[in-house]
């Protein structure tokens, strides 16, 4: 059966009344959690994992996809209205969007973000339909050494581009890998890092880890740093655009989509780099460069399109290779494993109805997102008036209830608190959360591939590069890791000062200091992921 017929079958499943209801609920919930600062789709999906135990798998995934897309758009609302980007990818949106809002053009900024998100999401999903089957065919043909090399590439590239320095990124990754090793060895059945606690023999449940890192860690961070007074909102009005706004936005939408999808589809993943490149490109191509830094609509349209196109691209490696490249995809992957579904290249063959229903729901959810958010933008802004104590007290309650309901064991509550404190420490010291989550998810799968590789080579380490693809990937890893050193050496030889890692880290871009706190009671913190982690 060709791709078109499979997609039509997916629409037939996604358009059933029950699945439409779940898609609508997911989009609404995703937009709400995206609008509220410090809350994102990863936290929402993690909190809902226990609730979805008894749900049909396709319905739960459709709802999660709606939360994902809704959260990606909702994050732009806080950036525009309150200048409080919840993630590194929306910092660029905050720079121009909030200036537009202060100039009385919040409606236009919200509208170009919504329409750009719709266009980029639709094109990105169409590309997912086209590209994913080819990725699957390629993935089925590769062996364990190459698959392990791809996992290493995913871990290293994601770690290298996040956080204020590579050292912090790899420290977070090391913590995640250590947590992923807890439990019995899959070959020898010997206990590892269990400290004599019998309940840890089966390892740490990913639900407990995700809820602790996102919900508990975030709540502790907010409690330690934010005042309890509600943030002041800016009047929005009816979000629509004039003829000149349309003329200046449509090209940035398309260019942003072209930047965003490839970066999302790569194992490196992430929306930080494409949003930055989109902003720089629009600034160079704009006929109004003097407006940049003072509220240029192109500076909102392009990066927002890149952000949402990257979200669609992220699902390509998740569905085709079983490799999540952001926190939300990692939690969705954990849900599939919880349901006994093995992610990876065979997912399209073993669960075609599930996969194509999910892809079809992305088109539906993207349309619902546009129809809902254009008229309801003022309402989302009012949600920001919820007092922080009430908001995070509710989050802590549901996080504790959700973690306990996984195994009904008191030990899970202790682990929830302990890992939650770890999540707080990550934010305190500027360590990105995503490498830790990916380490927990990918570590068991990578270990299995590594063991199989050594079994095939009789324990010879040369088995790791026994396939041409694996050799090419390891060369690419070496180039990526050594590139900053070569750049620094080249600058030094030319007599120019070397640019530090902190200066070139994409997600270390900050809103200008005179605007960083305007209209907000939340400090702009982008050193640890709080949106494309969670969004």
Short mmCIF file of C-alpha atoms in Angstrom, two decimals:
data_model
loop_
_atom_site.label_atom_id
_atom_site.label_comp_id
_atom_site.label_asym_id
_atom_site.label_seq_id
_atom_site.Cartn_x
_atom_site.Cartn_y
_atom_site.Cartn_z
CA UNK A 1 0.00 0.00 0.00
CA UNK A 2 1.45 3.36 -1.01
CA UNK A 3 2.02 6.29 1.29
CA UNK A 4 -1.07 8.22 0.13
CA UNK A 5 -3.44 5.32 0.91
CA UNK A 6 -1.80 4.80 4.29
CA UNK A 7 -2.24 8.50 5.07
CA UNK A 8 -5.91 8.36 4.05
CA UNK A 9 -6.39 5.40 6.40
CA UNK A 10 -4.72 7.50 9.07
CA UNK A 11 -7.20 10.33 8.48
CA UNK A 12 -10.07 7.84 8.69
CA UNK A 13 -8.84 6.83 12.14
CA UNK A 14 -7.94 10.34 13.34
CA UNK A 15 -11.27 11.84 12.23
CA UNK A 16 -13.38 9.56 14.43
CA UNK A 17 -15.36 11.59 16.99
CA UNK A 18 -13.37 10.26 19.95
CA UNK A 19 -9.96 10.95 18.39
CA UNK A 20 -11.10 14.40 17.26
CA UNK A 21 -12.08 15.10 20.86
CA UNK A 22 -8.64 14.02 22.09
CA UNK A 23 -6.96 16.15 19.41
CA UNK A 24 -9.02 19.18 20.48
CA UNK A 25 -8.28 18.56 24.15
CA UNK A 26 -4.57 18.17 23.41
CA UNK A 27 -4.37 21.42 21.43
CA UNK A 28 -6.26 23.34 24.13
CA UNK A 29 -4.15 21.89 26.94
CA UNK A 30 -0.91 22.33 25.00
CA UNK A 31 -1.63 25.98 24.28
CA UNK A 32 -2.54 26.57 27.93
CA UNK A 33 0.65 25.01 29.29
CA UNK A 34 2.67 26.80 26.63
CA UNK A 35 1.20 30.16 27.66
CA UNK A 36 1.95 29.67 31.34
CA UNK A 37 5.63 30.48 32.05
CA UNK A 38 7.71 27.57 33.26
CA UNK A 39 5.24 24.94 32.11
CA UNK A 40 5.62 23.17 28.79
CA UNK A 41 4.40 20.18 26.78
CA UNK A 42 7.04 17.82 28.18
CA UNK A 43 5.80 18.40 31.72
CA UNK A 44 2.16 18.11 30.61
CA UNK A 45 2.78 14.85 28.74
CA UNK A 46 4.79 13.45 31.66
CA UNK A 47 2.02 14.29 34.12
CA UNK A 48 -0.58 12.64 31.85
CA UNK A 49 1.36 9.38 31.38
CA UNK A 50 -0.27 7.65 34.38
CA UNK A 51 -3.71 8.77 33.19
CA UNK A 52 -3.16 7.19 29.77
CA UNK A 53 -2.48 3.67 31.06
CA UNK A 54 -6.04 2.58 30.28
CA UNK A 55 -6.46 4.64 27.10
CA UNK A 56 -6.19 3.39 23.55
CA UNK A 57 -2.64 3.95 22.34
CA UNK A 58 -3.58 5.90 19.20
CA UNK A 59 -5.92 8.23 21.12
CA UNK A 60 -3.28 8.98 23.74
CA UNK A 61 -0.62 9.68 21.09
CA UNK A 62 -3.01 11.97 19.20
CA UNK A 63 -3.62 13.93 22.40
CA UNK A 64 0.13 14.11 23.11
CA UNK A 65 0.77 15.39 19.57
CA UNK A 66 -1.85 18.10 20.11
CA UNK A 67 -0.14 19.09 23.37
CA UNK A 68 3.22 19.20 21.58
CA UNK A 69 2.07 21.46 18.74
CA UNK A 70 -0.06 23.60 21.06
CA UNK A 71 2.83 24.08 23.47
CA UNK A 72 5.15 25.16 20.67
CA UNK A 73 2.75 27.98 19.76
CA UNK A 74 1.76 28.87 23.31
CA UNK A 75 5.35 29.62 24.25
CA UNK A 76 5.42 32.50 21.78
CA UNK A 77 2.56 34.22 23.61
CA UNK A 78 4.54 34.75 26.82
CA UNK A 79 7.57 35.84 24.82
CA UNK A 80 5.52 38.48 22.99
CA UNK A 81 3.32 39.70 25.84
CA UNK A 82 5.62 39.40 28.84
CA UNK A 83 9.13 39.14 27.40
CA UNK A 84 9.59 35.88 29.31
CA UNK A 85 10.78 33.17 26.91
CA UNK A 86 10.19 29.78 28.46
CA UNK A 87 12.85 28.17 26.26
CA UNK A 88 15.93 29.09 24.31
CA UNK A 89 14.13 28.71 20.97
CA UNK A 90 11.67 31.54 21.78
CA UNK A 91 14.27 34.04 22.95
CA UNK A 92 14.49 35.40 19.40
CA UNK A 93 10.71 35.81 19.34
CA UNK A 94 10.88 37.77 22.59
CA UNK A 95 13.46 40.20 21.22
CA UNK A 96 11.24 41.53 18.42
CA UNK A 97 7.79 40.38 19.58
CA UNK A 98 7.85 42.19 22.91
CA UNK A 99 9.03 45.40 21.24
CA UNK A 100 6.04 45.09 18.90
CA UNK A 101 3.76 44.61 21.91
CA UNK A 102 5.16 47.69 23.65
CA UNK A 103 4.50 49.63 20.46
CA UNK A 104 0.84 48.56 20.52
CA UNK A 105 1.26 45.82 17.90
CA UNK A 106 0.87 42.78 20.14
CA UNK A 107 -2.11 41.66 18.03
CA UNK A 108 -0.04 41.61 14.86
CA UNK A 109 2.85 39.82 16.57
CA UNK A 110 0.53 37.10 17.93
CA UNK A 111 -1.17 36.74 14.55
CA UNK A 112 2.04 36.33 12.55
CA UNK A 113 3.23 33.77 15.12
CA UNK A 114 -0.04 31.81 14.86
CA UNK A 115 -0.24 31.83 11.06
CA UNK A 116 3.48 31.15 10.70
CA UNK A 117 3.16 28.22 13.09
CA UNK A 118 0.28 26.83 11.01
CA UNK A 119 2.09 27.16 7.68
CA UNK A 120 5.38 25.77 9.00
CA UNK A 121 3.66 22.94 10.87
CA UNK A 122 1.62 21.92 7.82
CA UNK A 123 4.60 21.96 5.45
CA UNK A 124 6.75 20.20 8.04
CA UNK A 125 4.16 17.44 8.52
CA UNK A 126 3.86 17.00 4.74
CA UNK A 127 7.64 16.59 4.58
CA UNK A 128 7.42 14.07 7.44
CA UNK A 129 4.97 12.02 5.35
CA UNK A 130 7.36 12.15 2.39
CA UNK A 131 10.67 11.56 4.15
CA UNK A 132 9.87 9.16 7.01
CA UNK A 133 9.25 6.03 4.84
CA UNK A 134 12.64 6.50 3.13
CA UNK A 135 14.35 6.93 6.49
CA UNK A 136 12.69 3.69 7.64
CA UNK A 137 13.94 1.76 4.58
CA UNK A 138 17.43 3.04 5.21
CA UNK A 139 17.30 2.29 8.94
CA UNK A 140 16.22 -1.33 8.43
CA UNK A 141 19.32 -1.96 6.31
CA UNK A 142 21.90 -0.83 8.88
CA UNK A 143 23.46 -3.06 11.50
CA UNK A 144 24.04 -2.79 15.24
CA UNK A 145 27.44 -1.01 14.97
CA UNK A 146 25.96 1.73 12.79
CA UNK A 147 22.85 2.03 14.93
CA UNK A 148 24.98 2.43 18.05
CA UNK A 149 27.06 5.06 16.27
CA UNK A 150 23.88 6.98 15.34
CA UNK A 151 22.81 6.93 19.00
CA UNK A 152 26.21 8.23 20.07
CA UNK A 153 25.94 10.97 17.43
CA UNK A 154 22.48 11.93 18.69
CA UNK A 155 23.65 12.13 22.30
CA UNK A 156 26.80 14.10 21.51
CA UNK A 157 25.28 16.56 19.03
CA UNK A 158 22.30 17.35 21.23
CA UNK A 159 24.61 17.76 24.23
CA UNK A 160 27.10 19.92 22.35
CA UNK A 161 24.59 22.57 21.21
CA UNK A 162 22.68 22.99 24.48
CA UNK A 163 23.55 24.86 27.63
CA UNK A 164 25.99 27.66 28.24
CA UNK A 165 28.98 25.35 27.71
CA UNK A 166 29.75 21.89 26.39
CA UNK A 167 31.14 20.88 29.79
CA UNK A 168 27.75 21.47 31.40
CA UNK A 169 26.00 19.64 28.59
CA UNK A 170 28.19 16.55 28.95
CA UNK A 171 27.86 16.69 32.75
CA UNK A 172 24.08 16.54 32.34
CA UNK A 173 24.44 13.68 29.84
CA UNK A 174 26.64 11.77 32.29
CA UNK A 175 23.98 12.09 34.99
CA UNK A 176 21.34 10.78 32.59
CA UNK A 177 23.46 7.80 31.55
CA UNK A 178 24.13 6.98 35.21
CA UNK A 179 20.39 7.02 35.96
CA UNK A 180 19.77 4.85 32.89
CA UNK A 181 22.22 2.23 34.21
CA UNK A 182 20.33 1.75 37.49
CA UNK A 183 18.92 -1.78 37.73
CA UNK A 184 19.94 -5.28 36.73
CA UNK A 185 22.50 -5.85 33.98
CA UNK A 186 20.60 -7.15 30.90
CA UNK A 187 23.21 -9.89 30.29
CA UNK A 188 24.61 -10.95 33.69
CA UNK A 189 21.55 -9.90 35.78
CA UNK A 190 23.88 -8.36 38.37
CA UNK A 191 22.61 -5.33 40.25
CA UNK A 192 24.04 -1.94 39.22
CA UNK A 193 23.74 1.26 41.26
CA UNK A 194 20.84 -0.15 43.29
CA UNK A 195 22.56 0.44 46.69
CA UNK A 196 20.94 -2.73 48.00
CA UNK A 197 17.38 -1.42 47.45
CA UNK A 198 15.29 -4.27 45.95
CA UNK A 199 12.77 -1.94 44.27
CA UNK A 200 15.54 -0.45 42.11
CA UNK A 201 16.44 -3.79 40.49
CA UNK A 202 13.97 -3.10 37.66
CA UNK A 203 15.45 0.36 37.14
CA UNK A 204 13.93 3.80 37.56
CA UNK A 205 10.62 4.31 35.82
CA UNK A 206 10.92 6.98 33.11
CA UNK A 207 7.59 8.47 34.26
CA UNK A 208 9.01 9.14 37.72
CA UNK A 209 12.21 10.61 36.26
CA UNK A 210 10.39 12.86 33.77
CA UNK A 211 7.83 14.14 36.29
CA UNK A 212 10.56 14.76 38.88
CA UNK A 213 12.88 16.66 36.51
CA UNK A 214 10.18 18.78 34.92
CA UNK A 215 7.45 19.28 37.51
CA UNK A 216 9.27 19.04 40.86
CA UNK A 217 12.47 20.68 39.67
CA UNK A 218 10.59 23.53 38.00
CA UNK A 219 8.31 24.11 41.00
CA UNK A 220 11.30 24.29 43.35
CA UNK A 221 13.06 26.69 40.99
CA UNK A 222 10.02 28.96 40.74
CA UNK A 223 9.49 28.88 44.52
CA UNK A 224 13.09 29.91 45.05
CA UNK A 225 13.19 32.78 42.58
CA UNK A 226 9.82 34.30 41.74
CA UNK A 227 7.61 36.72 43.60
CA UNK A 228 4.00 35.68 44.19
CA UNK A 229 2.40 38.71 42.56
CA UNK A 230 0.78 37.98 39.18
CA UNK A 231 2.51 39.31 36.09
CA UNK A 232 1.05 42.33 34.34
CA UNK A 233 -0.41 41.57 30.95
CA UNK A 234 -0.53 43.78 27.90
CA UNK A 235 -3.88 44.35 26.16
CA UNK A 236 -4.02 42.20 23.02
CA UNK A 237 -7.13 43.18 21.09
CA UNK A 238 -8.24 41.27 18.00
CA UNK A 239 -5.23 39.45 16.57
CA UNK A 240 -5.13 40.15 12.88
CA UNK A 241 -2.74 41.58 10.32
CA UNK A 242 -2.88 44.33 7.75
CA UNK A 243 -1.88 44.10 4.08
CA UNK A 244 1.65 45.34 4.77
CA UNK A 245 2.09 42.81 7.59
CA UNK A 246 1.11 39.97 5.26
CA UNK A 247 3.50 41.25 2.61
CA UNK A 248 6.38 41.33 5.06
CA UNK A 249 5.61 37.96 6.71
CA UNK A 250 4.97 35.38 4.02
CA UNK A 251 8.56 35.05 2.81
CA UNK A 252 9.97 34.76 6.37
CA UNK A 253 7.40 32.02 7.04
CA UNK A 254 8.69 29.97 4.11
CA UNK A 255 12.35 30.64 4.82
CA UNK A 256 11.87 29.79 8.50
CA UNK A 257 10.25 26.49 7.51
CA UNK A 258 13.21 25.71 5.24
CA UNK A 259 15.58 26.32 8.17
CA UNK A 260 13.55 24.51 10.82
CA UNK A 261 12.56 21.14 9.37
CA UNK A 262 16.04 19.84 8.41
CA UNK A 263 17.46 20.68 11.84
CA UNK A 264 14.52 18.96 13.56
CA UNK A 265 14.83 15.88 11.36
CA UNK A 266 18.54 15.45 12.07
CA UNK A 267 19.50 13.31 15.08
CA UNK A 268 21.02 16.49 16.52
CA UNK A 269 17.53 17.99 16.68
CA UNK A 270 16.69 21.24 18.38
CA UNK A 271 15.11 24.51 17.32
CA UNK A 272 17.73 26.87 18.72
CA UNK A 273 20.05 26.90 15.72
CA UNK A 274 17.37 27.33 13.00
CA UNK A 275 15.59 30.14 14.89
CA UNK A 276 18.89 31.96 15.27
CA UNK A 277 19.77 31.44 11.59
CA UNK A 278 16.29 32.56 10.55
CA UNK A 279 16.59 35.78 12.54
CA UNK A 280 20.02 36.58 11.10
CA UNK A 281 18.80 35.83 7.57
CA UNK A 282 15.70 38.01 7.89
CA UNK A 283 17.77 40.86 9.26
CA UNK A 284 20.09 40.70 6.25
CA UNK A 285 17.29 40.35 3.67
CA UNK A 286 14.83 42.82 5.17
CA UNK A 287 14.02 46.10 3.42
CA UNK A 288 13.59 47.61 6.90
CA UNK A 289 16.77 46.60 8.77
CA UNK A 290 16.50 49.67 10.98
CA UNK A 291 13.41 48.17 12.63
CA UNK A 292 15.29 45.13 13.93
CA UNK A 293 15.77 45.52 17.65
CA UNK A 294 12.76 47.84 17.74
CA UNK A 295 9.94 45.49 16.73
CA UNK A 296 10.38 44.08 13.19
CA UNK A 297 7.58 41.68 12.25
CA UNK A 298 10.02 39.59 10.17
CA UNK A 299 11.94 38.90 13.38
CA UNK A 300 8.84 37.17 14.76
CA UNK A 301 7.52 35.47 11.61
CA UNK A 302 10.75 33.72 10.57
CA UNK A 303 11.92 32.32 13.93
CA UNK A 304 8.41 31.16 14.88
CA UNK A 305 8.07 29.29 11.59
CA UNK A 306 11.51 27.74 12.12
CA UNK A 307 10.53 26.72 15.65
CA UNK A 308 7.35 24.91 14.58
CA UNK A 309 8.85 23.35 11.45
CA UNK A 310 11.55 21.93 13.72
CA UNK A 311 8.80 20.42 15.89
CA UNK A 312 7.46 18.50 12.88
CA UNK A 313 10.95 17.43 11.88
CA UNK A 314 11.63 16.11 15.38
CA UNK A 315 9.03 13.36 14.89
CA UNK A 316 10.98 11.96 11.91
CA UNK A 317 13.88 10.43 13.91
CA UNK A 318 11.50 9.54 16.75
CA UNK A 319 9.16 7.47 14.55
CA UNK A 320 11.67 6.20 11.97
CA UNK A 321 14.73 5.56 14.15
CA UNK A 322 13.39 5.49 17.71
CA UNK A 323 15.63 8.44 18.60
CA UNK A 324 13.99 11.34 20.47
CA UNK A 325 15.71 14.68 19.95
CA UNK A 326 13.79 16.72 22.53
CA UNK A 327 12.18 16.10 25.88
CA UNK A 328 8.58 15.85 24.65
CA UNK A 329 9.54 13.29 22.01
CA UNK A 330 11.46 11.38 24.69
CA UNK A 331 8.38 11.19 26.92
CA UNK A 332 6.21 10.12 23.96
CA UNK A 333 8.78 7.41 23.20
CA UNK A 334 8.62 6.31 26.82
CA UNK A 335 4.84 6.03 26.46
CA UNK A 336 5.23 3.67 23.48
CA UNK A 337 7.66 1.51 25.45
CA UNK A 338 5.28 1.56 28.41
CA UNK A 339 2.59 0.16 26.07
CA UNK A 340 4.92 -2.62 24.95
CA UNK A 341 5.53 -1.09 21.50
CA UNK A 342 9.14 -1.21 20.35
CA UNK A 343 10.14 2.08 18.69
CA UNK A 344 12.45 2.08 15.71
CA UNK A 345 12.44 1.24 12.01
CA UNK A 346 9.98 -1.64 12.38
CA UNK A 347 7.35 0.62 13.95
CA UNK A 348 5.97 1.56 10.50
CA UNK A 349 5.69 -2.13 9.59
CA UNK A 350 4.37 -3.47 12.91
CA UNK A 351 2.05 -0.60 13.86
CA UNK A 352 1.07 1.15 10.59
CA UNK A 353 -2.40 2.17 11.80
CA UNK A 354 -0.96 3.80 14.91
CA UNK A 355 1.80 5.69 13.05
CA UNK A 356 -0.36 7.04 10.23
CA UNK A 357 -3.20 8.01 12.56
CA UNK A 358 -0.65 10.02 14.54
CA UNK A 359 0.71 11.72 11.39
CA UNK A 360 -2.82 12.52 10.15
CA UNK A 361 -3.67 13.97 13.55
CA UNK A 362 -0.79 16.43 13.15
CA UNK A 363 -2.55 18.02 10.17
CA UNK A 364 -5.82 18.13 12.12
CA UNK A 365 -4.23 19.48 15.29
CA UNK A 366 -2.34 22.14 13.35
CA UNK A 367 -5.60 23.40 11.81
CA UNK A 368 -7.37 23.36 15.18
CA UNK A 369 -4.46 25.30 16.62
CA UNK A 370 -4.95 28.15 14.15
CA UNK A 371 -8.75 28.23 14.54
CA UNK A 372 -8.54 28.25 18.33
CA UNK A 373 -5.66 30.62 18.97
CA UNK A 374 -6.49 33.52 16.67
CA UNK A 375 -9.76 34.43 18.43
CA UNK A 376 -8.74 33.23 21.92
CA UNK A 377 -5.36 34.96 22.29
CA UNK A 378 -6.73 37.52 24.81
CA UNK A 379 -8.02 34.66 26.97
CA UNK A 380 -4.63 32.94 27.02
CA UNK A 381 -3.07 36.20 28.18
CA UNK A 382 -5.49 36.30 31.14
CA UNK A 383 -4.32 32.86 32.25
CA UNK A 384 -1.07 34.51 33.24
CA UNK A 385 -2.88 36.17 36.15
CA UNK A 386 -3.13 32.87 38.05
CA UNK A 387 -1.12 33.35 41.29
CA UNK A 388 2.08 31.33 41.28
CA UNK A 389 1.38 29.58 44.66
CA UNK A 390 -1.94 28.15 43.42
CA UNK A 391 -0.46 27.15 40.08
CA UNK A 392 2.56 25.26 41.37
CA UNK A 393 0.77 23.78 44.36
CA UNK A 394 -1.55 22.09 41.87
CA UNK A 395 1.40 20.92 39.79
CA UNK A 396 3.11 19.38 42.82
CA UNK A 397 -0.10 17.60 43.83
CA UNK A 398 -0.68 16.02 40.42
CA UNK A 399 3.03 15.22 40.01
CA UNK A 400 3.08 13.31 43.29
CA UNK A 401 -0.19 11.54 42.51
CA UNK A 402 0.99 10.60 39.02
CA UNK A 403 4.36 9.26 40.16
CA UNK A 404 2.81 7.18 42.94
CA UNK A 405 0.18 5.70 40.63
CA UNK A 406 2.84 4.17 38.36
CA UNK A 407 3.86 1.35 40.71
CA UNK A 408 1.97 2.19 43.93
CA UNK A 409 5.27 2.15 45.85
CA UNK A 410 6.45 4.64 48.46
CA UNK A 411 9.98 4.35 47.07
CA UNK A 412 8.80 6.15 43.93
CA UNK A 413 7.89 9.18 46.06
CA UNK A 414 11.36 9.28 47.59
CA UNK A 415 12.91 8.98 44.14
CA UNK A 416 10.55 11.71 42.92
CA UNK A 417 11.84 14.07 45.60
CA UNK A 418 15.50 13.11 45.12
CA UNK A 419 15.44 13.48 41.32
CA UNK A 420 13.34 16.63 41.71
CA UNK A 421 16.15 18.13 43.80
CA UNK A 422 18.52 17.07 41.02
CA UNK A 423 16.29 18.93 38.55
CA UNK A 424 16.48 22.02 40.74
CA UNK A 425 20.28 21.70 40.88
CA UNK A 426 20.44 21.47 37.08
CA UNK A 427 18.60 24.77 36.77
CA UNK A 428 20.64 26.34 39.57
CA UNK A 429 23.97 25.58 37.88
CA UNK A 430 22.80 26.13 34.30
CA UNK A 431 22.93 22.50 33.13
CA UNK A 432 20.51 21.72 30.27
CA UNK A 433 17.81 19.18 31.11
CA UNK A 434 17.47 17.55 27.68
CA UNK A 435 20.80 15.63 27.67
CA UNK A 436 19.87 14.06 31.02
CA UNK A 437 16.46 12.92 29.76
CA UNK A 438 17.93 11.58 26.52
CA UNK A 439 20.59 9.76 28.51
CA UNK A 440 17.94 8.02 30.61
CA UNK A 441 15.90 7.03 27.53
CA UNK A 442 18.67 6.07 25.10
CA UNK A 443 21.11 4.45 27.56
CA UNK A 444 19.32 1.05 27.77
CA UNK A 445 18.81 0.90 23.99
CA UNK A 446 22.40 1.93 23.27
CA UNK A 447 23.69 -0.65 25.74
CA UNK A 448 21.78 -3.42 23.96
CA UNK A 449 23.22 -2.35 20.59
CA UNK A 450 26.72 -2.13 22.07
CA UNK A 451 26.47 -5.62 23.59
CA UNK A 452 25.27 -7.08 20.27
CA UNK A 453 28.11 -5.36 18.44
CA UNK A 454 30.71 -6.89 20.76
CA UNK A 455 29.04 -10.30 20.51
CA UNK A 456 29.31 -10.15 16.72
CA UNK A 457 33.00 -9.18 16.91
CA UNK A 458 33.87 -11.62 19.75
CA UNK A 459 34.67 -8.73 22.04
CA UNK A 460 37.01 -6.97 19.59
CA UNK A 461 36.65 -3.19 19.85
CA UNK A 462 37.15 -2.88 16.10
CA UNK A 463 33.59 -4.16 15.76
CA UNK A 464 32.41 -0.64 16.59
CA UNK A 465 33.66 0.60 13.20
CA UNK A 466 33.11 -2.59 11.19
CA UNK A 467 30.56 -0.91 8.89
CA UNK A 468 31.26 2.01 6.49
CA UNK A 469 28.34 4.02 7.88
CA UNK A 470 29.67 3.67 11.42
CA UNK A 471 33.12 4.88 10.29
CA UNK A 472 31.57 7.93 8.62
CA UNK A 473 29.54 8.77 11.73
CA UNK A 474 32.56 8.54 14.05
CA UNK A 475 34.52 10.83 11.70
CA UNK A 476 31.60 13.29 11.81
CA UNK A 477 31.57 13.13 15.62
CA UNK A 478 35.31 13.86 15.73
CA UNK A 479 34.85 16.83 13.39
CA UNK A 480 31.97 18.25 15.44
CA UNK A 481 33.88 17.97 18.71
CA UNK A 482 37.12 19.41 17.33
CA UNK A 483 35.56 22.19 15.23
CA UNK A 484 35.50 24.81 18.05
CA UNK A 485 39.19 24.12 18.74
CA UNK A 486 40.11 24.60 15.08
CA UNK A 487 38.09 27.81 14.90
CA UNK A 488 39.82 29.15 18.03
CA UNK A 489 43.23 28.19 16.61
CA UNK A 490 42.45 29.86 13.28
CA UNK A 491 41.36 33.06 15.01
CA UNK A 492 44.49 33.06 17.15
CA UNK A 493 46.73 32.63 14.11
CA UNK A 494 44.98 35.55 12.42
CA UNK A 495 45.42 37.65 15.52
CA UNK A 496 41.73 37.76 16.46
CA UNK A 497 40.48 36.96 19.96
CA UNK A 498 38.98 33.47 20.21
CA UNK A 499 35.26 33.37 20.80
CA UNK A 500 34.41 31.51 23.98
CA UNK A 501 31.91 28.69 24.13
CA UNK A 502 29.62 30.82 26.25
CA UNK A 503 29.60 33.47 23.55
CA UNK A 504 28.75 31.11 20.71
CA UNK A 505 26.22 28.93 22.54
CA UNK A 506 23.03 29.46 20.61
CA UNK A 507 20.73 29.24 23.60
CA UNK A 508 22.80 31.74 25.57
CA UNK A 509 21.40 34.67 23.55
CA UNK A 510 19.74 37.02 25.98
CA UNK A 511 17.14 39.71 25.75
CA UNK A 512 18.73 43.16 26.17
CA UNK A 513 19.14 44.00 29.83
CA UNK A 514 16.91 47.05 29.74
CA UNK A 515 14.03 44.85 28.61
CA UNK A 516 14.75 41.59 30.43
CA UNK A 517 12.40 42.24 33.27
CA UNK A 518 9.82 44.44 31.64
CA UNK A 519 6.32 43.37 32.52
CA UNK A 520 7.46 40.16 34.07
CA UNK A 521 8.22 38.71 37.44
CA UNK A 522 10.24 35.87 35.93
CA UNK A 523 13.94 36.22 35.19
CA UNK A 524 15.01 35.36 31.68
CA UNK A 525 16.87 32.10 32.14
CA UNK A 526 17.90 30.25 29.03
CA UNK A 527 20.90 28.32 30.26
CA UNK A 528 18.79 25.26 30.96
CA UNK A 529 16.08 24.12 28.61
CA UNK A 530 12.59 25.03 29.71
CA UNK A 531 10.53 24.67 26.60
CA UNK A 532 12.05 22.70 23.74
CA UNK A 533 12.94 20.54 26.68
CA UNK A 534 9.50 20.85 27.56
CA UNK A 535 8.03 22.32 24.53
#
